[in-house]
Amino acid sequence: MRMEFSWAGVFPAATTQFRQDLSLDHEATARHLEALIASGVSGLVVCGSLGENQVLDPDEKRAVVATAVRAARGRVPVVAGVAEASTVAAVRYVRDCARGGAAGFMVMPPMVYRADADEAAAYFRAVAAATDLPWMLYNNPLAYTVDVTPERLTEYVDIVTLKAIKESSGDPRRVTEIRLALGDRLAIFAGVDDLILESAVSGIDGWVAGSGIAFPQQNQHLWNLIRAGRWDEARRVYRWCAPLMKLDTHPKFVQYIKLMVQEAGLGSEWVREPRRPLVGAERERVLGIIRRGLDARPAV
């Protein structure tokens, strides 16, 4: 049965947990998802960028989504990340995940090939037409080159299943620009951790959190303070976690956040190549940031 849900609140981007031999660790993935659900999140995003979608085999992606659906047990929606190189593969993937119990999708532009605006639009429309499940458009021009600007976004309003946008352009002004262009047609999710407070002031609906998966209780507390308009308290929490959130903005954000998850006792740091675990001075520098932050975690 289709799961009805609201595109609002914290939808953390979960990691895909591996064993040391880099095989999938479904049990560890499920344990981390359970900790996220227990913190009060409103949904789960799996197989996104942080979930290392692009180094998973097709069957593995579907298996991770199935693990998340079983772990969620209908308590929160499972949103599957779509990061395929071809339109045909993306269409096949969303159909399979829909049959497997996913509640919706977070759709990235075509991977590998740098699509122009019209090609990207055709891709998004083809994926949307493959299922009647709701989806979020992931706009991250810094990482994926395609920029769905507010002006271009107005051309998508006829797609009834498009419900939200994850805005990761790095410019919090986009929140207001999208509102001016589309009103409340789409839910707006912040996608850059260390811009969450700046984005929230402009009026977002949700947050696809990255670094906060290592400190889910505090992350959810920050969101609750924001939604309650308790800005002074929110600023204090934000200043505590800002150095940790900054780790989500580096090209090695997967390694950084997985190391943070390991230090928090919620998973392991193993990543698939070409990524490799941190070593040497870089590892010590990042560990210093992580340990100072986690040791100073505010009580909630």
PDB file of C-alpha atoms in Angstrom:
ATOM      1  CA  MET A   1       0.000   0.000   0.000  1.00  0.00           C
ATOM      2  CA  ARG A   2       1.122   3.539  -0.744  1.00  0.00           C
ATOM      3  CA  MET A   3       2.270   5.382   2.390  1.00  0.00           C
ATOM      4  CA  GLU A   4       0.893   8.899   2.717  1.00  0.00           C
ATOM      5  CA  PHE A   5       3.228  11.353   4.424  1.00  0.00           C
ATOM      6  CA  SER A   6       4.098  15.008   4.700  1.00  0.00           C
ATOM      7  CA  TRP A   7       7.244  16.441   3.152  1.00  0.00           C
ATOM      8  CA  ALA A   8       8.300  18.236   6.318  1.00  0.00           C
ATOM      9  CA  GLY A   9      10.764  17.784   9.149  1.00  0.00           C
ATOM     10  CA  VAL A  10      14.155  16.097   9.334  1.00  0.00           C
ATOM     11  CA  PHE A  11      14.812  13.442   6.686  1.00  0.00           C
ATOM     12  CA  PRO A  12      18.401  12.377   7.464  1.00  0.00           C
ATOM     13  CA  ALA A  13      20.602  11.083   4.667  1.00  0.00           C
ATOM     14  CA  ALA A  14      21.716   7.726   6.013  1.00  0.00           C
ATOM     15  CA  THR A  15      25.006   6.008   5.288  1.00  0.00           C
ATOM     16  CA  THR A  16      25.234   2.540   3.806  1.00  0.00           C
ATOM     17  CA  GLN A  17      27.147   0.469   6.307  1.00  0.00           C
ATOM     18  CA  PHE A  18      29.850  -1.941   5.124  1.00  0.00           C
ATOM     19  CA  ARG A  19      31.875  -4.651   6.796  1.00  0.00           C
ATOM     20  CA  GLN A  20      35.651  -4.366   6.696  1.00  0.00           C
ATOM     21  CA  ASP A  21      35.679  -6.542   3.560  1.00  0.00           C
ATOM     22  CA  LEU A  22      33.331  -3.906   2.051  1.00  0.00           C
ATOM     23  CA  SER A  23      30.349  -6.232   1.756  1.00  0.00           C
ATOM     24  CA  LEU A  24      27.001  -4.763   2.750  1.00  0.00           C
ATOM     25  CA  ASP A  25      26.300  -4.826   6.483  1.00  0.00           C
ATOM     26  CA  HIS A  26      22.517  -4.790   6.569  1.00  0.00           C
ATOM     27  CA  GLU A  27      22.355  -5.338  10.322  1.00  0.00           C
ATOM     28  CA  ALA A  28      24.548  -2.308  11.058  1.00  0.00           C
ATOM     29  CA  THR A  29      22.589  -0.197   8.595  1.00  0.00           C
ATOM     30  CA  ALA A  30      19.335  -1.176  10.294  1.00  0.00           C
ATOM     31  CA  ARG A  31      20.736  -0.396  13.757  1.00  0.00           C
ATOM     32  CA  HIS A  32      21.729   3.099  12.678  1.00  0.00           C
ATOM     33  CA  LEU A  33      18.346   3.687  11.053  1.00  0.00           C
ATOM     34  CA  GLU A  34      16.686   2.639  14.309  1.00  0.00           C
ATOM     35  CA  ALA A  35      18.723   5.249  16.215  1.00  0.00           C
ATOM     36  CA  LEU A  36      17.650   7.902  13.724  1.00  0.00           C
ATOM     37  CA  ILE A  37      13.992   6.938  14.015  1.00  0.00           C
ATOM     38  CA  ALA A  38      14.246   6.972  17.812  1.00  0.00           C
ATOM     39  CA  SER A  39      15.479  10.588  17.693  1.00  0.00           C
ATOM     40  CA  GLY A  40      12.176  11.698  16.173  1.00  0.00           C
ATOM     41  CA  VAL A  41      12.982  12.156  12.493  1.00  0.00           C
ATOM     42  CA  SER A  42      10.132  12.474  10.012  1.00  0.00           C
ATOM     43  CA  GLY A  43      11.598  10.280   7.271  1.00  0.00           C
ATOM     44  CA  LEU A  44      14.700   8.480   6.047  1.00  0.00           C
ATOM     45  CA  VAL A  45      16.723   9.051   2.891  1.00  0.00           C
ATOM     46  CA  VAL A  46      18.781   6.041   1.809  1.00  0.00           C
ATOM     47  CA  CYS A  47      21.101   5.491  -1.148  1.00  0.00           C
ATOM     48  CA  GLY A  48      21.803   9.178  -1.568  1.00  0.00           C
ATOM     49  CA  SER A  49      25.238  10.731  -1.998  1.00  0.00           C
ATOM     50  CA  LEU A  50      26.123   9.996   1.614  1.00  0.00           C
ATOM     51  CA  GLY A  51      24.741   6.488   1.101  1.00  0.00           C
ATOM     52  CA  GLU A  52      27.407   5.904  -1.588  1.00  0.00           C
ATOM     53  CA  ASN A  53      24.755   5.159  -4.203  1.00  0.00           C
ATOM     54  CA  GLN A  54      27.162   5.286  -7.109  1.00  0.00           C
ATOM     55  CA  VAL A  55      29.441   2.526  -5.804  1.00  0.00           C
ATOM     56  CA  LEU A  56      26.590   0.125  -5.121  1.00  0.00           C
ATOM     57  CA  ASP A  57      25.644  -2.537  -7.637  1.00  0.00           C
ATOM     58  CA  PRO A  58      22.029  -2.347  -8.873  1.00  0.00           C
ATOM     59  CA  ASP A  59      20.942  -5.302  -6.741  1.00  0.00           C
ATOM     60  CA  GLU A  60      22.713  -3.844  -3.709  1.00  0.00           C
ATOM     61  CA  LYS A  61      20.833  -0.553  -3.999  1.00  0.00           C
ATOM     62  CA  ARG A  62      17.544  -2.382  -4.019  1.00  0.00           C
ATOM     63  CA  ALA A  63      18.665  -4.508  -1.061  1.00  0.00           C
ATOM     64  CA  VAL A  64      19.567  -1.406   0.976  1.00  0.00           C
ATOM     65  CA  VAL A  65      16.142   0.103   0.271  1.00  0.00           C
ATOM     66  CA  ALA A  66      14.521  -3.167   1.333  1.00  0.00           C
ATOM     67  CA  THR A  67      16.547  -3.148   4.558  1.00  0.00           C
ATOM     68  CA  ALA A  68      15.401   0.400   5.291  1.00  0.00           C
ATOM     69  CA  VAL A  69      11.751  -0.484   4.629  1.00  0.00           C
ATOM     70  CA  ARG A  70      11.983  -3.398   7.045  1.00  0.00           C
ATOM     71  CA  ALA A  71      13.741  -1.279   9.669  1.00  0.00           C
ATOM     72  CA  ALA A  72      11.203   1.552   9.403  1.00  0.00           C
ATOM     73  CA  ARG A  73       8.233  -0.791   9.790  1.00  0.00           C
ATOM     74  CA  GLY A  74       5.874   1.912   8.559  1.00  0.00           C
ATOM     75  CA  ARG A  75       6.838   4.363  11.303  1.00  0.00           C
ATOM     76  CA  VAL A  76       8.449   6.828   8.890  1.00  0.00           C
ATOM     77  CA  PRO A  77       8.630   6.970   5.089  1.00  0.00           C
ATOM     78  CA  VAL A  78      11.675   5.620   3.298  1.00  0.00           C
ATOM     79  CA  VAL A  79      12.831   7.890   0.482  1.00  0.00           C
ATOM     80  CA  ALA A  80      15.171   6.201  -1.988  1.00  0.00           C
ATOM     81  CA  GLY A  81      17.917   8.219  -3.632  1.00  0.00           C
ATOM     82  CA  VAL A  82      18.051   7.984  -7.421  1.00  0.00           C
ATOM     83  CA  ALA A  83      21.549   8.488  -8.858  1.00  0.00           C
ATOM     84  CA  GLU A  84      21.721   6.691 -12.176  1.00  0.00           C
ATOM     85  CA  ALA A  85      23.781   7.335 -15.280  1.00  0.00           C
ATOM     86  CA  SER A  86      20.967   6.647 -17.719  1.00  0.00           C
ATOM     87  CA  THR A  87      17.288   7.464 -17.902  1.00  0.00           C
ATOM     88  CA  VAL A  88      16.447   3.806 -18.561  1.00  0.00           C
ATOM     89  CA  ALA A  89      18.281   2.698 -15.398  1.00  0.00           C
ATOM     90  CA  ALA A  90      16.602   5.407 -13.322  1.00  0.00           C
ATOM     91  CA  VAL A  91      13.142   4.418 -14.565  1.00  0.00           C
ATOM     92  CA  ARG A  92      13.801   0.760 -13.816  1.00  0.00           C
ATOM     93  CA  TYR A  93      15.133   1.605 -10.365  1.00  0.00           C
ATOM     94  CA  VAL A  94      12.174   3.708  -9.217  1.00  0.00           C
ATOM     95  CA  ARG A  95       9.722   1.059 -10.409  1.00  0.00           C
ATOM     96  CA  ASP A  96      11.566  -1.644  -8.488  1.00  0.00           C
ATOM     97  CA  CYS A  97      11.830   0.460  -5.335  1.00  0.00           C
ATOM     98  CA  ALA A  98       8.145   1.356  -5.515  1.00  0.00           C
ATOM     99  CA  ARG A  99       7.309  -2.343  -5.603  1.00  0.00           C
ATOM    100  CA  GLY A 100       9.741  -2.873  -2.726  1.00  0.00           C
ATOM    101  CA  GLY A 101       7.995  -0.467  -0.366  1.00  0.00           C
ATOM    102  CA  ALA A 102       9.744   2.869  -0.837  1.00  0.00           C
ATOM    103  CA  ALA A 103       7.418   5.760  -0.030  1.00  0.00           C
ATOM    104  CA  GLY A 104       9.067   8.273  -2.349  1.00  0.00           C
ATOM    105  CA  PHE A 105      12.257   9.308  -4.088  1.00  0.00           C
ATOM    106  CA  MET A 106      15.011  11.899  -4.006  1.00  0.00           C
ATOM    107  CA  VAL A 107      16.053  12.295  -7.626  1.00  0.00           C
ATOM    108  CA  MET A 108      19.490  13.563  -8.616  1.00  0.00           C
ATOM    109  CA  PRO A 109      20.206  14.709 -12.177  1.00  0.00           C
ATOM    110  CA  PRO A 110      21.857  12.257 -14.587  1.00  0.00           C
ATOM    111  CA  MET A 111      25.204  11.110 -13.288  1.00  0.00           C
ATOM    112  CA  VAL A 112      28.451  11.140 -15.310  1.00  0.00           C
ATOM    113  CA  TYR A 113      27.022  13.038 -18.291  1.00  0.00           C
ATOM    114  CA  ARG A 114      26.671  16.775 -17.804  1.00  0.00           C
ATOM    115  CA  ALA A 115      23.136  17.343 -19.021  1.00  0.00           C
ATOM    116  CA  ASP A 116      21.976  20.736 -20.196  1.00  0.00           C
ATOM    117  CA  ALA A 117      18.783  22.226 -18.773  1.00  0.00           C
ATOM    118  CA  ASP A 118      16.477  20.662 -21.368  1.00  0.00           C
ATOM    119  CA  GLU A 119      18.102  17.228 -21.111  1.00  0.00           C
ATOM    120  CA  ALA A 120      17.852  17.340 -17.322  1.00  0.00           C
ATOM    121  CA  ALA A 121      14.188  18.309 -17.539  1.00  0.00           C
ATOM    122  CA  ALA A 122      13.477  15.372 -19.868  1.00  0.00           C
ATOM    123  CA  TYR A 123      15.279  13.054 -17.452  1.00  0.00           C
ATOM    124  CA  PHE A 124      13.330  14.276 -14.421  1.00  0.00           C
ATOM    125  CA  ARG A 125      10.047  13.984 -16.309  1.00  0.00           C
ATOM    126  CA  ALA A 126      10.786  10.443 -17.452  1.00  0.00           C
ATOM    127  CA  VAL A 127      11.599   9.341 -13.917  1.00  0.00           C
ATOM    128  CA  ALA A 128       8.480  11.054 -12.567  1.00  0.00           C
ATOM    129  CA  ALA A 129       6.311   9.327 -15.160  1.00  0.00           C
ATOM    130  CA  ALA A 130       7.621   5.897 -14.134  1.00  0.00           C
ATOM    131  CA  THR A 131       5.757   5.856 -10.815  1.00  0.00           C
ATOM    132  CA  ASP A 132       2.923   7.605  -9.028  1.00  0.00           C
ATOM    133  CA  LEU A 133       5.003   7.977  -5.854  1.00  0.00           C
ATOM    134  CA  PRO A 134       5.981  11.484  -4.691  1.00  0.00           C
ATOM    135  CA  TRP A 135       9.517  12.714  -5.145  1.00  0.00           C
ATOM    136  CA  MET A 136      11.998  15.394  -4.227  1.00  0.00           C
ATOM    137  CA  LEU A 137      14.258  17.049  -6.783  1.00  0.00           C
ATOM    138  CA  TYR A 138      17.825  17.240  -5.519  1.00  0.00           C
ATOM    139  CA  ASN A 139      19.425  20.457  -6.742  1.00  0.00           C
ATOM    140  CA  ASN A 140      23.159  20.481  -6.112  1.00  0.00           C
ATOM    141  CA  PRO A 141      24.918  22.337  -8.936  1.00  0.00           C
ATOM    142  CA  LEU A 142      28.196  22.426  -6.999  1.00  0.00           C
ATOM    143  CA  ALA A 143      28.472  18.641  -7.051  1.00  0.00           C
ATOM    144  CA  TYR A 144      26.351  17.584 -10.024  1.00  0.00           C
ATOM    145  CA  THR A 145      26.722  20.598 -12.395  1.00  0.00           C
ATOM    146  CA  VAL A 146      23.012  20.818 -13.267  1.00  0.00           C
ATOM    147  CA  ASP A 147      21.381  23.868 -11.669  1.00  0.00           C
ATOM    148  CA  VAL A 148      17.600  23.858 -11.518  1.00  0.00           C
ATOM    149  CA  THR A 149      17.174  27.550 -10.831  1.00  0.00           C
ATOM    150  CA  PRO A 150      13.921  28.960  -9.431  1.00  0.00           C
ATOM    151  CA  GLU A 151      13.057  30.105 -12.945  1.00  0.00           C
ATOM    152  CA  ARG A 152      13.586  26.625 -14.388  1.00  0.00           C
ATOM    153  CA  LEU A 153      11.745  25.105 -11.454  1.00  0.00           C
ATOM    154  CA  THR A 154       8.575  26.945 -12.478  1.00  0.00           C
ATOM    155  CA  GLU A 155       8.533  24.769 -15.595  1.00  0.00           C
ATOM    156  CA  TYR A 156       8.102  21.650 -13.439  1.00  0.00           C
ATOM    157  CA  VAL A 157       4.953  22.688 -11.588  1.00  0.00           C
ATOM    158  CA  ASP A 158       2.708  20.556 -13.791  1.00  0.00           C
ATOM    159  CA  ILE A 159       4.375  17.368 -12.483  1.00  0.00           C
ATOM    160  CA  VAL A 160       1.875  16.472  -9.787  1.00  0.00           C
ATOM    161  CA  THR A 161       4.159  13.961  -8.067  1.00  0.00           C
ATOM    162  CA  LEU A 162       6.931  16.524  -7.590  1.00  0.00           C
ATOM    163  CA  LYS A 163       6.427  17.554  -3.974  1.00  0.00           C
ATOM    164  CA  ALA A 164       9.724  18.985  -2.732  1.00  0.00           C
ATOM    165  CA  ILE A 165      13.146  20.315  -3.600  1.00  0.00           C
ATOM    166  CA  LYS A 166      16.366  19.686  -1.728  1.00  0.00           C
ATOM    167  CA  GLU A 167      18.150  22.993  -2.221  1.00  0.00           C
ATOM    168  CA  SER A 168      21.922  22.577  -2.045  1.00  0.00           C
ATOM    169  CA  SER A 169      23.188  25.403  -4.212  1.00  0.00           C
ATOM    170  CA  GLY A 170      24.997  26.903  -1.217  1.00  0.00           C
ATOM    171  CA  ASP A 171      23.003  30.136  -1.513  1.00  0.00           C
ATOM    172  CA  PRO A 172      20.315  30.480   1.185  1.00  0.00           C
ATOM    173  CA  ARG A 173      18.751  33.299  -0.843  1.00  0.00           C
ATOM    174  CA  ARG A 174      17.379  30.575  -3.064  1.00  0.00           C
ATOM    175  CA  VAL A 175      14.780  29.769  -0.413  1.00  0.00           C
ATOM    176  CA  THR A 176      13.159  33.171  -0.807  1.00  0.00           C
ATOM    177  CA  GLU A 177      13.607  33.104  -4.587  1.00  0.00           C
ATOM    178  CA  ILE A 178      11.787  29.773  -4.814  1.00  0.00           C
ATOM    179  CA  ARG A 179       8.973  31.061  -2.615  1.00  0.00           C
ATOM    180  CA  LEU A 180       8.605  34.153  -4.787  1.00  0.00           C
ATOM    181  CA  ALA A 181       8.545  32.038  -7.938  1.00  0.00           C
ATOM    182  CA  LEU A 182       6.352  29.146  -6.762  1.00  0.00           C
ATOM    183  CA  GLY A 183       4.705  30.164  -3.511  1.00  0.00           C
ATOM    184  CA  ASP A 184       4.003  27.053  -1.471  1.00  0.00           C
ATOM    185  CA  ARG A 185       3.767  24.712  -4.471  1.00  0.00           C
ATOM    186  CA  LEU A 186       6.831  22.770  -3.287  1.00  0.00           C
ATOM    187  CA  ALA A 187       8.186  21.917   0.131  1.00  0.00           C
ATOM    188  CA  ILE A 188      11.708  23.303   0.454  1.00  0.00           C
ATOM    189  CA  PHE A 189      14.339  21.216   2.203  1.00  0.00           C
ATOM    190  CA  ALA A 190      17.724  22.553   3.221  1.00  0.00           C
ATOM    191  CA  GLY A 191      20.523  20.368   1.920  1.00  0.00           C
ATOM    192  CA  VAL A 192      23.622  22.110   3.299  1.00  0.00           C
ATOM    193  CA  ASP A 193      24.118  21.445   6.997  1.00  0.00           C
ATOM    194  CA  ASP A 194      26.046  24.555   7.915  1.00  0.00           C
ATOM    195  CA  LEU A 195      23.422  26.768   6.288  1.00  0.00           C
ATOM    196  CA  ILE A 196      20.503  25.282   8.183  1.00  0.00           C
ATOM    197  CA  LEU A 197      19.857  28.275  10.435  1.00  0.00           C
ATOM    198  CA  GLU A 198      20.288  30.777   7.616  1.00  0.00           C
ATOM    199  CA  SER A 199      17.898  28.754   5.446  1.00  0.00           C
ATOM    200  CA  ALA A 200      15.395  28.261   8.238  1.00  0.00           C
ATOM    201  CA  VAL A 201      15.041  31.995   8.812  1.00  0.00           C
ATOM    202  CA  SER A 202      13.751  32.281   5.240  1.00  0.00           C
ATOM    203  CA  GLY A 203      11.135  29.588   5.778  1.00  0.00           C
ATOM    204  CA  ILE A 204      11.988  26.001   4.896  1.00  0.00           C
ATOM    205  CA  ASP A 205       9.814  22.942   5.434  1.00  0.00           C
ATOM    206  CA  GLY A 206      12.447  20.331   6.078  1.00  0.00           C
ATOM    207  CA  TRP A 207      16.075  19.351   6.245  1.00  0.00           C
ATOM    208  CA  VAL A 208      17.960  16.509   4.603  1.00  0.00           C
ATOM    209  CA  ALA A 209      20.548  16.321   7.370  1.00  0.00           C
ATOM    210  CA  GLY A 210      24.000  14.826   6.815  1.00  0.00           C
ATOM    211  CA  SER A 211      26.427  15.259   9.703  1.00  0.00           C
ATOM    212  CA  GLY A 212      23.577  15.105  12.216  1.00  0.00           C
ATOM    213  CA  ILE A 213      23.257  11.363  11.706  1.00  0.00           C
ATOM    214  CA  ALA A 214      26.191  11.090  14.130  1.00  0.00           C
ATOM    215  CA  PHE A 215      24.357  13.078  16.838  1.00  0.00           C
ATOM    216  CA  PRO A 216      20.680  12.502  16.007  1.00  0.00           C
ATOM    217  CA  GLN A 217      19.254  13.603  19.350  1.00  0.00           C
ATOM    218  CA  GLN A 218      20.983  16.988  19.231  1.00  0.00           C
ATOM    219  CA  ASN A 219      20.235  17.368  15.521  1.00  0.00           C
ATOM    220  CA  GLN A 220      16.521  16.818  16.090  1.00  0.00           C
ATOM    221  CA  HIS A 221      16.613  19.153  19.084  1.00  0.00           C
ATOM    222  CA  LEU A 222      18.073  21.907  16.908  1.00  0.00           C
ATOM    223  CA  TRP A 223      15.306  21.407  14.356  1.00  0.00           C
ATOM    224  CA  ASN A 224      12.651  21.496  17.082  1.00  0.00           C
ATOM    225  CA  LEU A 225      14.072  24.759  18.438  1.00  0.00           C
ATOM    226  CA  ILE A 226      14.021  26.256  14.952  1.00  0.00           C
ATOM    227  CA  ARG A 227      10.416  25.222  14.354  1.00  0.00           C
ATOM    228  CA  ALA A 228       9.419  26.656  17.715  1.00  0.00           C
ATOM    229  CA  GLY A 229      11.073  29.979  16.909  1.00  0.00           C
ATOM    230  CA  ARG A 230      13.391  29.670  19.892  1.00  0.00           C
ATOM    231  CA  TRP A 231      16.203  31.378  18.038  1.00  0.00           C
ATOM    232  CA  ASP A 232      18.556  32.203  20.909  1.00  0.00           C
ATOM    233  CA  GLU A 233      18.595  28.564  22.020  1.00  0.00           C
ATOM    234  CA  ALA A 234      18.894  27.390  18.431  1.00  0.00           C
ATOM    235  CA  ARG A 235      21.915  29.636  17.869  1.00  0.00           C
ATOM    236  CA  ARG A 236      23.677  28.145  20.884  1.00  0.00           C
ATOM    237  CA  VAL A 237      23.186  24.592  19.607  1.00  0.00           C
ATOM    238  CA  TYR A 238      24.127  25.658  16.074  1.00  0.00           C
ATOM    239  CA  ARG A 239      27.381  27.201  17.251  1.00  0.00           C
ATOM    240  CA  TRP A 240      28.236  23.958  19.025  1.00  0.00           C
ATOM    241  CA  CYS A 241      27.622  21.757  15.984  1.00  0.00           C
ATOM    242  CA  ALA A 242      28.841  24.156  13.273  1.00  0.00           C
ATOM    243  CA  PRO A 243      32.392  22.671  13.128  1.00  0.00           C
ATOM    244  CA  LEU A 244      30.869  19.198  12.822  1.00  0.00           C
ATOM    245  CA  MET A 245      28.445  20.356  10.154  1.00  0.00           C
ATOM    246  CA  LYS A 246      31.296  21.917   8.189  1.00  0.00           C
ATOM    247  CA  LEU A 247      32.577  18.380   7.610  1.00  0.00           C
ATOM    248  CA  ASP A 248      29.550  17.835   5.365  1.00  0.00           C
ATOM    249  CA  THR A 249      30.812  20.427   2.865  1.00  0.00           C
ATOM    250  CA  HIS A 250      34.146  18.823   1.912  1.00  0.00           C
ATOM    251  CA  PRO A 251      34.716  16.518  -1.100  1.00  0.00           C
ATOM    252  CA  LYS A 252      35.517  13.773   1.434  1.00  0.00           C
ATOM    253  CA  PHE A 253      32.262  14.334   3.319  1.00  0.00           C
ATOM    254  CA  VAL A 254      31.414  10.621   3.157  1.00  0.00           C
ATOM    255  CA  GLN A 255      34.677   9.627   4.846  1.00  0.00           C
ATOM    256  CA  TYR A 256      34.370  12.464   7.363  1.00  0.00           C
ATOM    257  CA  ILE A 257      30.789  11.685   8.348  1.00  0.00           C
ATOM    258  CA  LYS A 258      31.326   7.936   8.468  1.00  0.00           C
ATOM    259  CA  LEU A 259      34.287   8.512  10.788  1.00  0.00           C
ATOM    260  CA  MET A 260      32.053  10.733  12.902  1.00  0.00           C
ATOM    261  CA  VAL A 261      29.375   8.024  12.987  1.00  0.00           C
ATOM    262  CA  GLN A 262      32.011   5.547  14.132  1.00  0.00           C
ATOM    263  CA  GLU A 263      33.249   7.855  16.887  1.00  0.00           C
ATOM    264  CA  ALA A 264      29.653   8.262  18.049  1.00  0.00           C
ATOM    265  CA  GLY A 265      29.242   4.486  18.281  1.00  0.00           C
ATOM    266  CA  LEU A 266      26.579   4.326  15.584  1.00  0.00           C
ATOM    267  CA  GLY A 267      28.425   2.547  12.763  1.00  0.00           C
ATOM    268  CA  SER A 268      31.759   2.090  11.051  1.00  0.00           C
ATOM    269  CA  GLU A 269      33.972   4.180   8.793  1.00  0.00           C
ATOM    270  CA  TRP A 270      34.405   1.653   5.974  1.00  0.00           C
ATOM    271  CA  VAL A 271      33.891   3.179   2.526  1.00  0.00           C
ATOM    272  CA  ARG A 272      34.152   1.717  -0.951  1.00  0.00           C
ATOM    273  CA  GLU A 273      36.895   2.688  -3.326  1.00  0.00           C
ATOM    274  CA  PRO A 274      37.822   4.960  -4.895  1.00  0.00           C
ATOM    275  CA  ARG A 275      37.123   6.505  -1.491  1.00  0.00           C
ATOM    276  CA  ARG A 276      39.473   5.312   1.218  1.00  0.00           C
ATOM    277  CA  PRO A 277      39.465   5.762   5.004  1.00  0.00           C
ATOM    278  CA  LEU A 278      41.342   8.781   6.262  1.00  0.00           C
ATOM    279  CA  VAL A 279      44.988   8.425   7.277  1.00  0.00           C
ATOM    280  CA  GLY A 280      47.816  10.503   8.681  1.00  0.00           C
ATOM    281  CA  ALA A 281      47.544  14.190   9.494  1.00  0.00           C
ATOM    282  CA  GLU A 282      44.187  14.561   7.795  1.00  0.00           C
ATOM    283  CA  ARG A 283      42.701  11.807   9.944  1.00  0.00           C
ATOM    284  CA  GLU A 284      44.080  13.330  13.131  1.00  0.00           C
ATOM    285  CA  ARG A 285      42.803  16.784  12.218  1.00  0.00           C
ATOM    286  CA  VAL A 286      39.294  15.517  11.479  1.00  0.00           C
ATOM    287  CA  LEU A 287      39.274  13.283  14.543  1.00  0.00           C
ATOM    288  CA  GLY A 288      40.169  16.314  16.644  1.00  0.00           C
ATOM    289  CA  ILE A 289      37.161  18.227  15.345  1.00  0.00           C
ATOM    290  CA  ILE A 290      34.888  15.239  15.847  1.00  0.00           C
ATOM    291  CA  ARG A 291      36.039  14.356  19.338  1.00  0.00           C
ATOM    292  CA  ARG A 292      35.936  17.922  20.618  1.00  0.00           C
ATOM    293  CA  GLY A 293      32.430  18.288  19.257  1.00  0.00           C
ATOM    294  CA  LEU A 294      31.055  15.000  20.497  1.00  0.00           C
ATOM    295  CA  ASP A 295      32.631  15.471  23.933  1.00  0.00           C
ATOM    296  CA  ALA A 296      30.844  18.815  24.237  1.00  0.00           C
ATOM    297  CA  ARG A 297      27.449  17.552  23.095  1.00  0.00           C
ATOM    298  CA  PRO A 298      24.682  19.481  24.838  1.00  0.00           C
ATOM    299  CA  ALA A 299      22.186  17.502  26.839  1.00  0.00           C
ATOM    300  CA  VAL A 300      18.717  17.301  25.345  1.00  0.00           C
TER     301      VAL A 300
END
